[in-house]
Short mmCIF file of C-alpha atoms in Angstrom, two decimals:
data_model
loop_
_atom_site.label_atom_id
_atom_site.label_comp_id
_atom_site.label_asym_id
_atom_site.label_seq_id
_atom_site.Cartn_x
_atom_site.Cartn_y
_atom_site.Cartn_z
CA MET A 1 42.76 -31.24 -36.58
CA ALA A 2 39.21 -30.40 -35.55
CA SER A 3 37.82 -32.26 -32.55
CA GLU A 4 35.21 -34.08 -34.59
CA GLN A 5 37.72 -35.78 -36.92
CA GLN A 6 38.72 -38.42 -34.37
CA TYR A 7 35.06 -39.45 -33.98
CA ILE A 8 34.56 -39.54 -37.75
CA ASP A 9 37.59 -41.81 -38.09
CA LEU A 10 36.40 -43.95 -35.17
CA TYR A 11 33.02 -44.56 -36.76
CA LYS A 12 34.48 -45.38 -40.18
CA GLN A 13 36.88 -47.89 -38.66
CA CYS A 14 34.51 -49.46 -36.12
CA ARG A 15 31.06 -49.27 -37.70
CA GLU A 16 30.61 -53.03 -37.96
CA LEU A 17 31.79 -53.53 -34.39
CA ILE A 18 29.37 -50.88 -33.11
CA CYS A 19 26.44 -52.38 -34.99
CA SER A 20 27.25 -55.92 -33.85
CA HIS A 21 26.52 -54.97 -30.24
CA ALA A 22 23.30 -53.04 -30.85
CA PRO A 23 19.74 -53.81 -32.04
CA GLU A 24 18.46 -53.09 -35.52
CA ALA A 25 16.38 -50.12 -34.31
CA MET A 26 19.53 -48.35 -33.14
CA ASN A 27 21.58 -49.37 -36.19
CA THR A 28 18.96 -48.23 -38.70
CA VAL A 29 19.46 -44.54 -37.87
CA ARG A 30 23.22 -44.74 -37.30
CA ASP A 31 24.46 -43.85 -40.80
CA GLU A 32 22.08 -40.91 -41.09
CA ALA A 33 23.32 -39.61 -37.74
CA PHE A 34 26.91 -40.04 -38.93
CA ALA A 35 26.18 -38.03 -42.08
CA ASN A 36 24.61 -35.28 -39.97
CA PHE A 37 27.60 -35.22 -37.64
CA CYS A 38 30.00 -34.93 -40.57
CA ARG A 39 27.92 -32.08 -41.96
CA LEU A 40 27.52 -30.20 -38.69
CA GLY A 41 30.74 -30.79 -36.80
CA PHE A 42 30.92 -29.65 -33.19
CA PRO A 43 29.32 -26.22 -32.85
CA SER A 44 31.50 -23.20 -32.26
CA LYS A 45 30.55 -20.38 -29.93
CA LYS A 46 29.13 -18.59 -32.97
CA VAL A 47 26.23 -21.04 -32.92
CA GLU A 48 23.48 -19.37 -30.88
CA ARG A 49 22.57 -22.30 -28.65
CA TYR A 50 26.21 -23.08 -27.86
CA LYS A 51 27.65 -19.60 -27.40
CA TYR A 52 28.52 -20.12 -23.71
CA THR A 53 30.27 -23.53 -23.87
CA ASP A 54 33.30 -24.48 -25.98
CA MET A 55 32.24 -27.87 -27.35
CA GLN A 56 35.33 -28.25 -29.53
CA LYS A 57 37.53 -28.05 -26.45
CA LEU A 58 35.41 -30.47 -24.42
CA PHE A 59 35.60 -33.21 -27.05
CA ALA A 60 39.25 -32.67 -28.02
CA PRO A 61 40.92 -35.15 -25.57
CA ASP A 62 41.46 -38.74 -26.68
CA TYR A 63 38.73 -40.53 -24.74
CA GLY A 64 38.44 -44.30 -24.73
CA VAL A 65 35.10 -45.76 -25.85
CA ASN A 66 34.03 -49.27 -24.85
CA LEU A 67 32.69 -50.26 -28.26
CA ASN A 68 33.43 -53.94 -27.76
CA ARG A 69 31.20 -54.02 -24.66
CA LEU A 70 33.95 -55.35 -22.42
CA GLU A 71 32.73 -55.87 -18.89
CA ILE A 72 33.98 -53.21 -16.49
CA PRO A 73 33.98 -54.66 -12.97
CA ALA A 74 31.57 -52.61 -10.90
CA ASP A 75 29.40 -53.21 -7.89
CA PRO A 76 26.81 -50.40 -7.84
CA TYR A 77 25.83 -51.33 -4.29
CA GLU A 78 29.34 -50.50 -3.16
CA ALA A 79 29.31 -47.21 -5.05
CA PHE A 80 25.87 -46.11 -3.95
CA ARG A 81 23.60 -46.35 -0.96
CA CYS A 82 20.36 -44.43 -1.14
CA ASP A 83 20.40 -41.98 1.75
CA VAL A 84 17.17 -40.10 1.16
CA PRO A 85 15.02 -40.78 4.23
CA ASN A 86 11.45 -41.86 3.46
CA LEU A 87 12.08 -41.99 -0.29
CA SER A 88 10.69 -45.33 -1.45
CA THR A 89 11.53 -46.10 -5.08
CA ASN A 90 11.98 -48.83 -7.62
CA LEU A 91 15.76 -48.73 -8.03
CA TYR A 92 17.78 -49.49 -11.17
CA PHE A 93 21.43 -48.98 -12.09
CA VAL A 94 23.08 -47.98 -15.33
CA VAL A 95 26.87 -48.47 -15.26
CA ASN A 96 28.32 -46.07 -17.82
CA ASP A 97 25.89 -46.80 -20.67
CA THR A 98 24.91 -50.38 -19.78
CA PHE A 99 21.79 -51.44 -17.94
CA TYR A 100 22.88 -53.32 -14.82
CA HIS A 101 21.07 -56.64 -14.54
CA GLY A 102 21.79 -56.96 -10.86
CA GLY A 103 19.38 -54.06 -10.41
CA GLY A 104 15.63 -54.32 -10.23
CA THR A 105 15.76 -53.99 -6.47
CA LYS A 106 13.56 -52.03 -4.17
CA VAL A 107 14.64 -49.15 -1.99
CA GLU A 108 12.62 -48.87 1.17
CA GLY A 109 12.23 -45.72 3.27
CA GLY A 110 15.33 -44.77 5.21
CA GLY A 111 17.70 -46.05 2.54
CA ARG A 112 17.48 -49.82 3.15
CA ILE A 113 18.03 -51.82 -0.03
CA ALA A 114 15.85 -54.93 -0.16
CA SER A 115 16.40 -57.82 -2.53
CA GLY A 116 13.80 -59.05 -4.97
CA ASN A 117 12.01 -57.63 -7.97
CA PRO A 118 10.23 -54.30 -7.64
CA LYS A 119 6.47 -54.36 -7.67
CA LEU A 120 5.77 -52.49 -10.86
CA PRO A 121 2.18 -52.30 -12.10
CA GLU A 122 1.15 -54.81 -14.73
CA GLY A 123 2.44 -53.95 -18.17
CA VAL A 124 5.15 -51.48 -17.08
CA ILE A 125 8.57 -52.22 -18.57
CA VAL A 126 11.94 -50.96 -17.33
CA GLY A 127 15.06 -52.50 -18.80
CA SER A 128 17.94 -52.58 -21.24
CA MET A 129 17.18 -50.71 -24.45
CA ARG A 130 19.47 -53.00 -26.41
CA GLU A 131 17.69 -56.15 -25.29
CA LEU A 132 14.13 -54.88 -25.45
CA LEU A 133 14.48 -53.32 -28.88
CA ALA A 134 16.31 -56.37 -30.20
CA GLN A 135 13.76 -58.91 -29.03
CA SER A 136 10.28 -57.78 -29.92
CA SER A 137 9.09 -61.29 -29.19
CA MET A 138 10.31 -60.88 -25.61
CA VAL A 139 8.38 -57.65 -25.34
CA ARG A 140 5.24 -59.28 -26.67
CA SER A 141 5.45 -62.12 -24.20
CA ALA A 142 6.10 -59.72 -21.33
CA LEU A 143 2.70 -58.12 -21.74
CA PRO A 144 -0.84 -59.30 -22.19
CA LEU A 145 -2.69 -57.68 -25.06
CA ARG A 146 -4.23 -54.44 -23.87
CA SER A 147 -7.05 -52.55 -25.48
CA SER A 148 -6.19 -49.37 -27.32
CA LYS A 149 -7.41 -47.51 -30.37
CA ASN A 150 -5.92 -50.14 -32.66
CA GLY A 151 -6.99 -53.01 -30.43
CA GLN A 152 -3.53 -53.81 -29.09
CA SER A 153 -0.78 -52.11 -27.18
CA SER A 154 2.00 -50.66 -29.32
CA ILE A 155 4.40 -52.66 -27.17
CA ALA A 156 2.43 -55.88 -27.66
CA ASN A 157 2.70 -55.32 -31.40
CA GLY A 158 6.47 -54.94 -31.08
CA LYS A 159 6.37 -51.37 -32.35
CA LEU A 160 8.33 -49.68 -29.60
CA SER A 161 11.29 -49.28 -31.94
CA GLN A 162 9.31 -46.66 -33.88
CA TYR A 163 9.84 -44.26 -31.01
CA TYR A 164 13.62 -44.54 -30.98
CA ALA A 165 15.36 -41.41 -32.35
CA ARG A 166 12.05 -39.99 -33.60
CA LEU A 167 12.40 -36.79 -31.58
CA ALA A 168 16.18 -36.64 -31.78
CA LYS A 169 16.15 -36.83 -35.58
CA THR A 170 14.30 -33.54 -35.79
CA SER A 171 17.08 -31.79 -33.90
CA ASP A 172 19.96 -30.40 -35.94
CA ASP A 173 22.37 -31.02 -33.09
CA ALA A 174 25.88 -32.43 -33.47
CA VAL A 175 26.11 -33.92 -29.98
CA THR A 176 22.80 -35.73 -30.45
CA ALA A 177 24.05 -37.03 -33.80
CA LEU A 178 27.28 -38.22 -32.16
CA ASN A 179 25.35 -40.02 -29.44
CA THR A 180 23.04 -41.64 -32.00
CA MET A 181 25.91 -42.94 -34.12
CA LEU A 182 27.86 -44.37 -31.15
CA ALA A 183 25.21 -45.43 -28.57
CA GLN A 184 24.83 -49.17 -28.07
CA ASP A 185 22.62 -49.49 -24.99
CA GLY A 186 20.69 -47.51 -22.44
CA LEU A 187 17.43 -47.51 -20.57
CA LEU A 188 13.92 -48.11 -21.88
CA VAL A 189 10.82 -47.27 -19.83
CA TYR A 190 7.27 -47.93 -20.99
CA VAL A 191 3.99 -47.29 -19.16
CA PRO A 192 0.84 -48.57 -20.91
CA ARG A 193 -2.43 -46.78 -21.29
CA GLY A 194 -4.12 -45.69 -18.06
CA VAL A 195 -1.48 -47.17 -15.75
CA LYS A 196 -0.27 -45.12 -12.79
CA VAL A 197 3.16 -45.93 -11.33
CA ASP A 198 2.79 -44.84 -7.70
CA ARG A 199 6.35 -45.67 -6.63
CA ALA A 200 8.92 -43.48 -8.37
CA ILE A 201 11.50 -45.14 -10.60
CA GLN A 202 15.02 -44.17 -9.51
CA VAL A 203 17.90 -44.67 -11.94
CA ILE A 204 21.47 -44.37 -10.69
CA ASN A 205 23.88 -43.53 -13.51
CA ILE A 206 27.30 -44.63 -12.27
CA LEU A 207 30.47 -43.67 -14.12
CA LYS A 208 33.18 -46.30 -13.79
CA ALA A 209 36.55 -46.27 -15.55
CA PRO A 210 38.43 -49.45 -16.56
CA SER A 211 41.44 -48.14 -14.61
CA ILE A 212 42.37 -45.11 -12.56
CA ASN A 213 43.36 -41.86 -14.28
CA THR A 214 42.05 -42.92 -17.68
CA TYR A 215 39.89 -40.86 -20.03
CA THR A 216 36.57 -42.62 -20.58
CA MET A 217 33.71 -41.64 -22.89
CA VAL A 218 30.15 -42.82 -22.25
CA ASN A 219 27.24 -42.52 -24.71
CA ARG A 220 24.01 -43.21 -22.87
CA ARG A 221 20.52 -43.39 -24.33
CA VAL A 222 17.13 -43.20 -22.58
CA LEU A 223 13.70 -43.76 -24.14
CA ILE A 224 10.52 -43.09 -22.15
CA VAL A 225 7.07 -43.83 -23.59
CA LEU A 226 3.87 -42.99 -21.70
CA GLU A 227 0.64 -43.96 -23.38
CA GLU A 228 -2.66 -42.14 -22.90
CA GLY A 229 -3.54 -41.48 -19.25
CA ALA A 230 -0.31 -43.00 -17.87
CA GLU A 231 1.53 -41.48 -14.89
CA LEU A 232 5.20 -41.78 -13.97
CA LYS A 233 7.81 -40.15 -11.73
CA MET A 234 11.48 -40.71 -12.59
CA LEU A 235 14.59 -39.69 -10.69
CA PHE A 236 18.02 -39.84 -12.38
CA CYS A 237 21.06 -39.52 -10.11
CA ASP A 238 24.52 -39.11 -11.69
CA HIS A 239 27.48 -40.34 -9.62
CA ALA A 240 31.14 -41.10 -10.35
CA ALA A 241 32.57 -44.26 -8.79
CA ASP A 242 36.21 -43.26 -9.13
CA ASP A 243 38.50 -40.30 -9.63
CA SER A 244 39.00 -40.55 -13.41
CA HIS A 245 38.25 -38.26 -16.32
CA PHE A 246 34.82 -38.86 -17.85
CA LEU A 247 32.95 -37.44 -20.82
CA SER A 248 29.32 -38.54 -20.94
CA THR A 249 26.82 -37.74 -23.66
CA GLN A 250 23.22 -38.51 -22.85
CA VAL A 251 20.09 -38.28 -24.99
CA ILE A 252 16.70 -38.68 -23.35
CA GLU A 253 13.57 -38.95 -25.50
CA ALA A 254 10.21 -38.82 -23.73
CA HIS A 255 6.88 -39.35 -25.50
CA VAL A 256 4.00 -38.24 -23.26
CA GLY A 257 0.56 -39.27 -24.47
CA SER A 258 -2.80 -37.54 -24.06
CA ASN A 259 -3.77 -36.93 -20.43
CA ALA A 260 -0.50 -38.54 -19.31
CA SER A 261 1.76 -37.14 -16.59
CA LEU A 262 5.58 -37.33 -16.40
CA SER A 263 7.75 -35.94 -13.60
CA LEU A 264 11.44 -36.07 -14.50
CA TYR A 265 14.13 -35.24 -11.92
CA CYS A 266 17.83 -35.10 -12.86
CA LEU A 267 20.38 -34.72 -10.05
CA GLU A 268 24.12 -34.46 -10.72
CA GLU A 269 26.71 -35.07 -8.00
CA THR A 270 29.90 -36.08 -9.78
CA HIS A 271 33.32 -34.38 -9.56
CA TYR A 272 35.49 -31.76 -11.22
CA LYS A 273 36.97 -34.22 -13.77
CA ASN A 274 33.55 -34.97 -15.24
CA VAL A 275 32.14 -33.47 -18.44
CA ARG A 276 28.40 -34.02 -18.86
CA VAL A 277 26.49 -33.14 -22.04
CA SER A 278 22.81 -34.03 -21.76
CA ASN A 279 20.13 -33.40 -24.38
CA VAL A 280 16.50 -34.00 -23.40
CA TYR A 281 13.68 -34.14 -25.95
CA ILE A 282 10.06 -34.22 -24.77
CA GLU A 283 6.87 -34.25 -26.83
CA GLN A 284 3.51 -33.71 -25.13
CA GLN A 285 0.08 -34.59 -26.45
CA GLU A 286 -3.33 -33.15 -25.56
CA ASP A 287 -3.95 -32.29 -21.86
CA SER A 288 -0.68 -33.91 -20.76
CA HIS A 289 1.44 -32.68 -17.86
CA VAL A 290 5.25 -32.61 -17.56
CA ASP A 291 7.53 -31.55 -14.71
CA HIS A 292 11.20 -31.33 -15.65
CA ASN A 293 13.68 -30.61 -12.86
CA VAL A 294 17.47 -30.40 -13.17
CA ILE A 295 19.70 -29.96 -10.12
CA THR A 296 23.47 -29.53 -10.31
CA LEU A 297 25.23 -29.68 -6.95
CA HIS A 298 28.74 -30.79 -7.89
CA ASN A 299 30.37 -31.20 -11.30
CA GLY A 300 33.17 -30.24 -13.62
CA VAL A 301 31.62 -29.00 -16.85
CA THR A 302 27.90 -29.51 -17.43
CA ARG A 303 25.85 -28.64 -20.47
CA ASN A 304 22.12 -29.44 -20.31
CA LYS A 305 19.78 -28.87 -23.24
CA LEU A 306 15.99 -29.24 -23.11
CA ASP A 307 13.78 -29.22 -26.21
CA LEU A 308 10.12 -29.54 -25.22
CA ASN A 309 7.28 -29.47 -27.74
CA MET A 310 3.67 -29.09 -26.63
CA ALA A 311 2.07 -30.68 -29.65
CA GLY A 312 -1.40 -31.20 -28.16
CA ARG A 313 -4.07 -28.76 -27.04
CA GLY A 314 -4.12 -27.98 -23.31
CA ALA A 315 -0.66 -29.37 -22.51
CA GLU A 316 1.15 -28.02 -19.44
CA CYS A 317 4.81 -28.06 -18.41
CA HIS A 318 6.83 -26.83 -15.43
CA CYS A 319 10.62 -26.65 -15.86
CA TYR A 320 12.76 -25.89 -12.83
CA GLY A 321 16.50 -25.84 -12.30
CA CYS A 322 18.95 -24.95 -9.55
CA VAL A 323 22.73 -24.73 -9.66
CA VAL A 324 25.29 -24.41 -6.88
CA ALA A 325 28.80 -24.01 -8.30
CA ASP A 326 32.20 -22.87 -7.04
CA LYS A 327 35.90 -23.21 -7.85
CA GLN A 328 36.09 -23.30 -11.68
CA GLN A 329 32.94 -25.30 -12.34
CA HIS A 330 30.87 -24.53 -15.42
CA VAL A 331 27.11 -25.10 -15.77
CA ASP A 332 25.18 -24.19 -18.93
CA ASN A 333 21.41 -24.78 -19.18
CA ASN A 334 19.73 -24.17 -22.54
CA THR A 335 15.98 -24.60 -23.04
CA LEU A 336 13.56 -24.35 -25.95
CA ILE A 337 9.85 -24.68 -25.21
CA THR A 338 7.64 -24.74 -28.29
CA HIS A 339 3.92 -24.04 -28.04
CA SER A 340 2.59 -25.79 -31.13
CA ALA A 341 -1.05 -26.01 -30.03
CA GLU A 342 -3.54 -23.69 -28.38
CA ARG A 343 -4.31 -23.29 -24.67
CA CYS A 344 -0.95 -24.62 -23.49
CA THR A 345 0.88 -23.42 -20.36
CA SER A 346 4.59 -23.34 -19.59
CA ASP A 347 6.44 -22.17 -16.49
CA GLU A 348 10.23 -21.95 -16.11
CA LEU A 349 12.32 -21.03 -13.07
CA TYR A 350 16.11 -21.46 -12.99
CA LYS A 351 18.32 -20.21 -10.15
CA TYR A 352 22.11 -20.16 -9.83
CA VAL A 353 24.45 -19.43 -6.92
CA LEU A 354 28.04 -19.02 -8.14
CA ASP A 355 31.13 -18.71 -5.96
CA ASP A 356 34.90 -18.43 -6.56
CA LYS A 357 35.57 -18.51 -10.34
CA ALA A 358 32.52 -20.54 -11.33
CA THR A 359 30.73 -19.83 -14.60
CA GLY A 360 27.01 -20.17 -15.19
CA ALA A 361 24.87 -19.73 -18.28
CA PHE A 362 21.15 -19.85 -18.93
CA ALA A 363 19.60 -19.35 -22.35
CA GLY A 364 15.88 -19.99 -22.56
CA LYS A 365 13.53 -19.50 -25.48
CA VAL A 366 9.77 -19.81 -25.66
CA LEU A 367 8.44 -20.20 -29.20
CA VAL A 368 4.73 -19.65 -29.76
CA GLU A 369 3.82 -20.87 -33.21
CA HIS A 370 1.03 -19.72 -35.52
CA GLY A 371 -2.35 -20.82 -34.24
CA ALA A 372 -1.16 -21.45 -30.66
CA GLN A 373 -3.70 -19.02 -29.22
CA LYS A 374 -4.52 -18.74 -25.50
CA THR A 375 -0.89 -19.54 -24.65
CA THR A 376 0.34 -18.76 -21.14
CA SER A 377 4.07 -18.70 -20.51
CA GLN A 378 6.38 -17.45 -17.76
CA MET A 379 10.18 -17.68 -17.82
CA THR A 380 12.35 -16.52 -14.90
CA ASN A 381 16.10 -16.76 -14.35
CA GLN A 382 17.58 -15.38 -11.11
CA ASN A 383 21.24 -15.55 -10.18
CA LEU A 384 23.60 -14.73 -7.32
CA THR A 385 27.32 -14.19 -7.83
CA ALA A 386 29.11 -14.44 -4.48
CA THR A 387 32.45 -13.12 -5.78
CA SER A 388 33.65 -10.63 -8.35
CA ASP A 389 35.34 -13.46 -10.28
CA ALA A 390 32.17 -15.52 -10.77
CA ARG A 391 30.50 -15.08 -14.16
CA MET A 392 26.86 -15.49 -15.15
CA TYR A 393 25.45 -15.22 -18.67
CA THR A 394 21.70 -15.06 -19.12
CA GLN A 395 19.56 -14.80 -22.24
CA PRO A 396 15.78 -15.23 -21.91
CA MET A 397 13.91 -14.97 -25.21
CA LEU A 398 10.35 -14.94 -26.55
CA GLU A 399 9.37 -15.57 -30.17
CA ILE A 400 5.63 -15.20 -30.69
CA TYR A 401 3.53 -15.71 -33.82
CA ALA A 402 0.08 -15.62 -32.18
CA ASP A 403 -1.82 -12.57 -30.94
CA ASP A 404 -3.88 -13.93 -28.04
CA VAL A 405 -1.19 -14.91 -25.52
CA LYS A 406 0.09 -14.08 -22.04
CA CYS A 407 3.86 -14.41 -22.11
CA SER A 408 6.54 -12.85 -19.92
CA HIS A 409 10.21 -13.38 -19.16
CA GLY A 410 12.85 -11.86 -16.94
CA SER A 411 16.32 -12.37 -15.53
CA THR A 412 18.44 -10.87 -12.75
CA VAL A 413 22.11 -11.13 -11.80
CA GLY A 414 23.29 -9.69 -8.51
CA GLN A 415 24.85 -10.24 -5.14
CA LEU A 416 23.34 -10.77 -1.72
CA ASN A 417 21.24 -7.91 -0.42
CA ASP A 418 23.45 -5.66 1.72
CA ALA A 419 20.47 -4.33 3.64
CA ALA A 420 19.34 -7.85 4.53
CA LEU A 421 22.86 -8.78 5.64
CA PHE A 422 23.09 -5.63 7.77
CA TYR A 423 19.67 -6.31 9.31
CA MET A 424 20.67 -9.87 10.26
CA ARG A 425 24.05 -8.83 11.66
CA GLN A 426 22.37 -6.18 13.80
CA ARG A 427 20.50 -9.04 15.45
CA GLY A 428 23.63 -10.94 16.33
CA ILE A 429 23.87 -13.29 13.35
CA PRO A 430 27.50 -13.66 12.16
CA LEU A 431 28.20 -12.59 8.59
CA THR A 432 29.02 -16.12 7.40
CA GLU A 433 25.81 -17.52 8.84
CA ALA A 434 23.77 -14.61 7.45
CA ARG A 435 25.13 -15.25 3.96
CA LEU A 436 24.33 -18.94 4.34
CA LEU A 437 20.74 -18.26 5.36
CA LEU A 438 20.13 -15.88 2.47
CA GLN A 439 21.66 -18.24 -0.10
CA ASN A 440 19.60 -21.12 1.22
CA ALA A 441 16.40 -19.11 1.06
CA PHE A 442 17.24 -18.08 -2.50
CA ILE A 443 17.83 -21.57 -3.86
CA ASN A 444 15.06 -23.25 -1.84
CA GLU A 445 12.40 -21.54 -3.94
CA VAL A 446 13.23 -24.06 -6.65
CA ILE A 447 13.58 -27.03 -4.30
CA ASP A 448 10.18 -26.28 -2.77
CA LYS A 449 8.56 -26.84 -6.17
CA LEU A 450 9.70 -30.47 -6.41
CA GLN A 451 6.83 -32.92 -6.06
CA LEU A 452 8.89 -35.63 -4.32
CA GLU A 453 8.87 -34.33 -0.76
CA PRO A 454 11.55 -36.70 0.63
CA LEU A 455 13.85 -35.62 -2.22
CA SER A 456 13.14 -31.95 -1.48
CA ASN A 457 14.02 -32.44 2.19
CA ARG A 458 17.24 -34.23 1.30
CA LEU A 459 18.23 -31.54 -1.21
CA ARG A 460 17.80 -28.82 1.40
CA TYR A 461 20.31 -30.66 3.57
CA LEU A 462 22.76 -31.20 0.70
CA VAL A 463 22.51 -27.58 -0.43
CA GLU A 464 23.25 -26.35 3.09
CA LYS A 465 26.32 -28.61 3.24
CA ARG A 466 27.36 -27.25 -0.13
CA PHE A 467 27.17 -23.64 1.04
CA ARG A 468 29.08 -24.49 4.22
CA GLY A 469 31.95 -25.76 2.09
CA GLU A 470 31.62 -29.34 3.28
CA LEU A 471 32.03 -32.30 0.96
CA ASN A 472 29.70 -31.73 -1.93
CA LYS A 473 28.30 -35.17 -2.51
CA CYS A 474 25.69 -37.48 -1.12
CA GLU A 475 26.81 -39.35 1.97
CA GLY A 476 25.55 -42.48 0.28
CA CYS A 477 28.48 -42.36 -2.17
CA HIS A 478 31.61 -44.18 -1.00
CA LEU A 479 33.78 -41.34 -2.31
CA CYS A 480 32.49 -39.20 0.54
CA HIS A 481 34.17 -41.34 3.17
#
């Protein structure tokens, strides 16, 4: 039996139960997503964008899904302590796929967690997608009417639901369809017109199983809406609170308005029993700016997909990724950046360091559509394989339908420079330390591009620990003790 059949049967048997625990906005698109999933099925390796990861195999086990929204006992504060010195954020927790209402706390510099509500600017909303989409009246009362082109905020008019699944529906992707047909809750973030959120919003995604050694599936949804001129920095940190098998699907949709700015950081530090499939969809309007950063430091199997569309003139995006993997870990990053308007700029840099029998894959495509003149695009993928058993697959691509563009791409796969190692050893540096220094210098080129300086400093420390073979997770996680 194909892997998708169990999910088809699950939906047929439990559709009413699923819908009973979700808002109308999520239920409206559920049947269409189910039909798409039945039509598509999980992609085989013959499908171009999935050629490096066996999706049928990943979804074959019999995972339990908490469709009845039973409460799983979890104390995020026991599972996580922010240990990023000088990083001051508005902190929220998502346990599996449920927004944690004990959150809404503030993390002060040095990792101290203070009680009380975070001081978000007026009009900014961060909360449970299920509740906010279900109660438009609550959303209206949460905000004063703000001026906009139609005289009122789209939130104040209760129209936020129009954004849900709008980007995901355009993607012919089976995993996105599966997430859409099963998701019941997630995170909703809204920043109104002209509002700048100075303090970054930090979201801790904690995986928690109902009991040890179970197989648990999580379907998490995230919707981010930035109106014209809004600014926001968001940091997602993925952690596992126990040593169970997890399969998490995540769909993030981000709508970035004209002259708006979004910085999105995604950091994974889970364990080898975790399977993470994350699909990110971003649409940019005129003169908007997006930074998308994905960092994988410890995992089992990870598959990240980014679809970014620059729909407005003068949009700019910077997409960076770094991967440190060993043992038999697998990390696959797949990106599609579409230049739909003229005078847009995109920059991509992904770096991998693979040890032992780890497998890495990067497939990136830049599509320049008709009429997208004055496009500037650079895509770079550089990789180090520390052993002969490590495997790296790389496939940078350009597809251009305009004649006035500056586009380039390149990729490299190799080992540490023998001449540099020899030079360092001649000056008394042991071989192990020399390798460490060169690997650090290689990966830090990506970390240096992060705009959150405290996070960059912390990542340098974690990466060094990773290369030294020490425990691969943040000291703030109780599993490290």
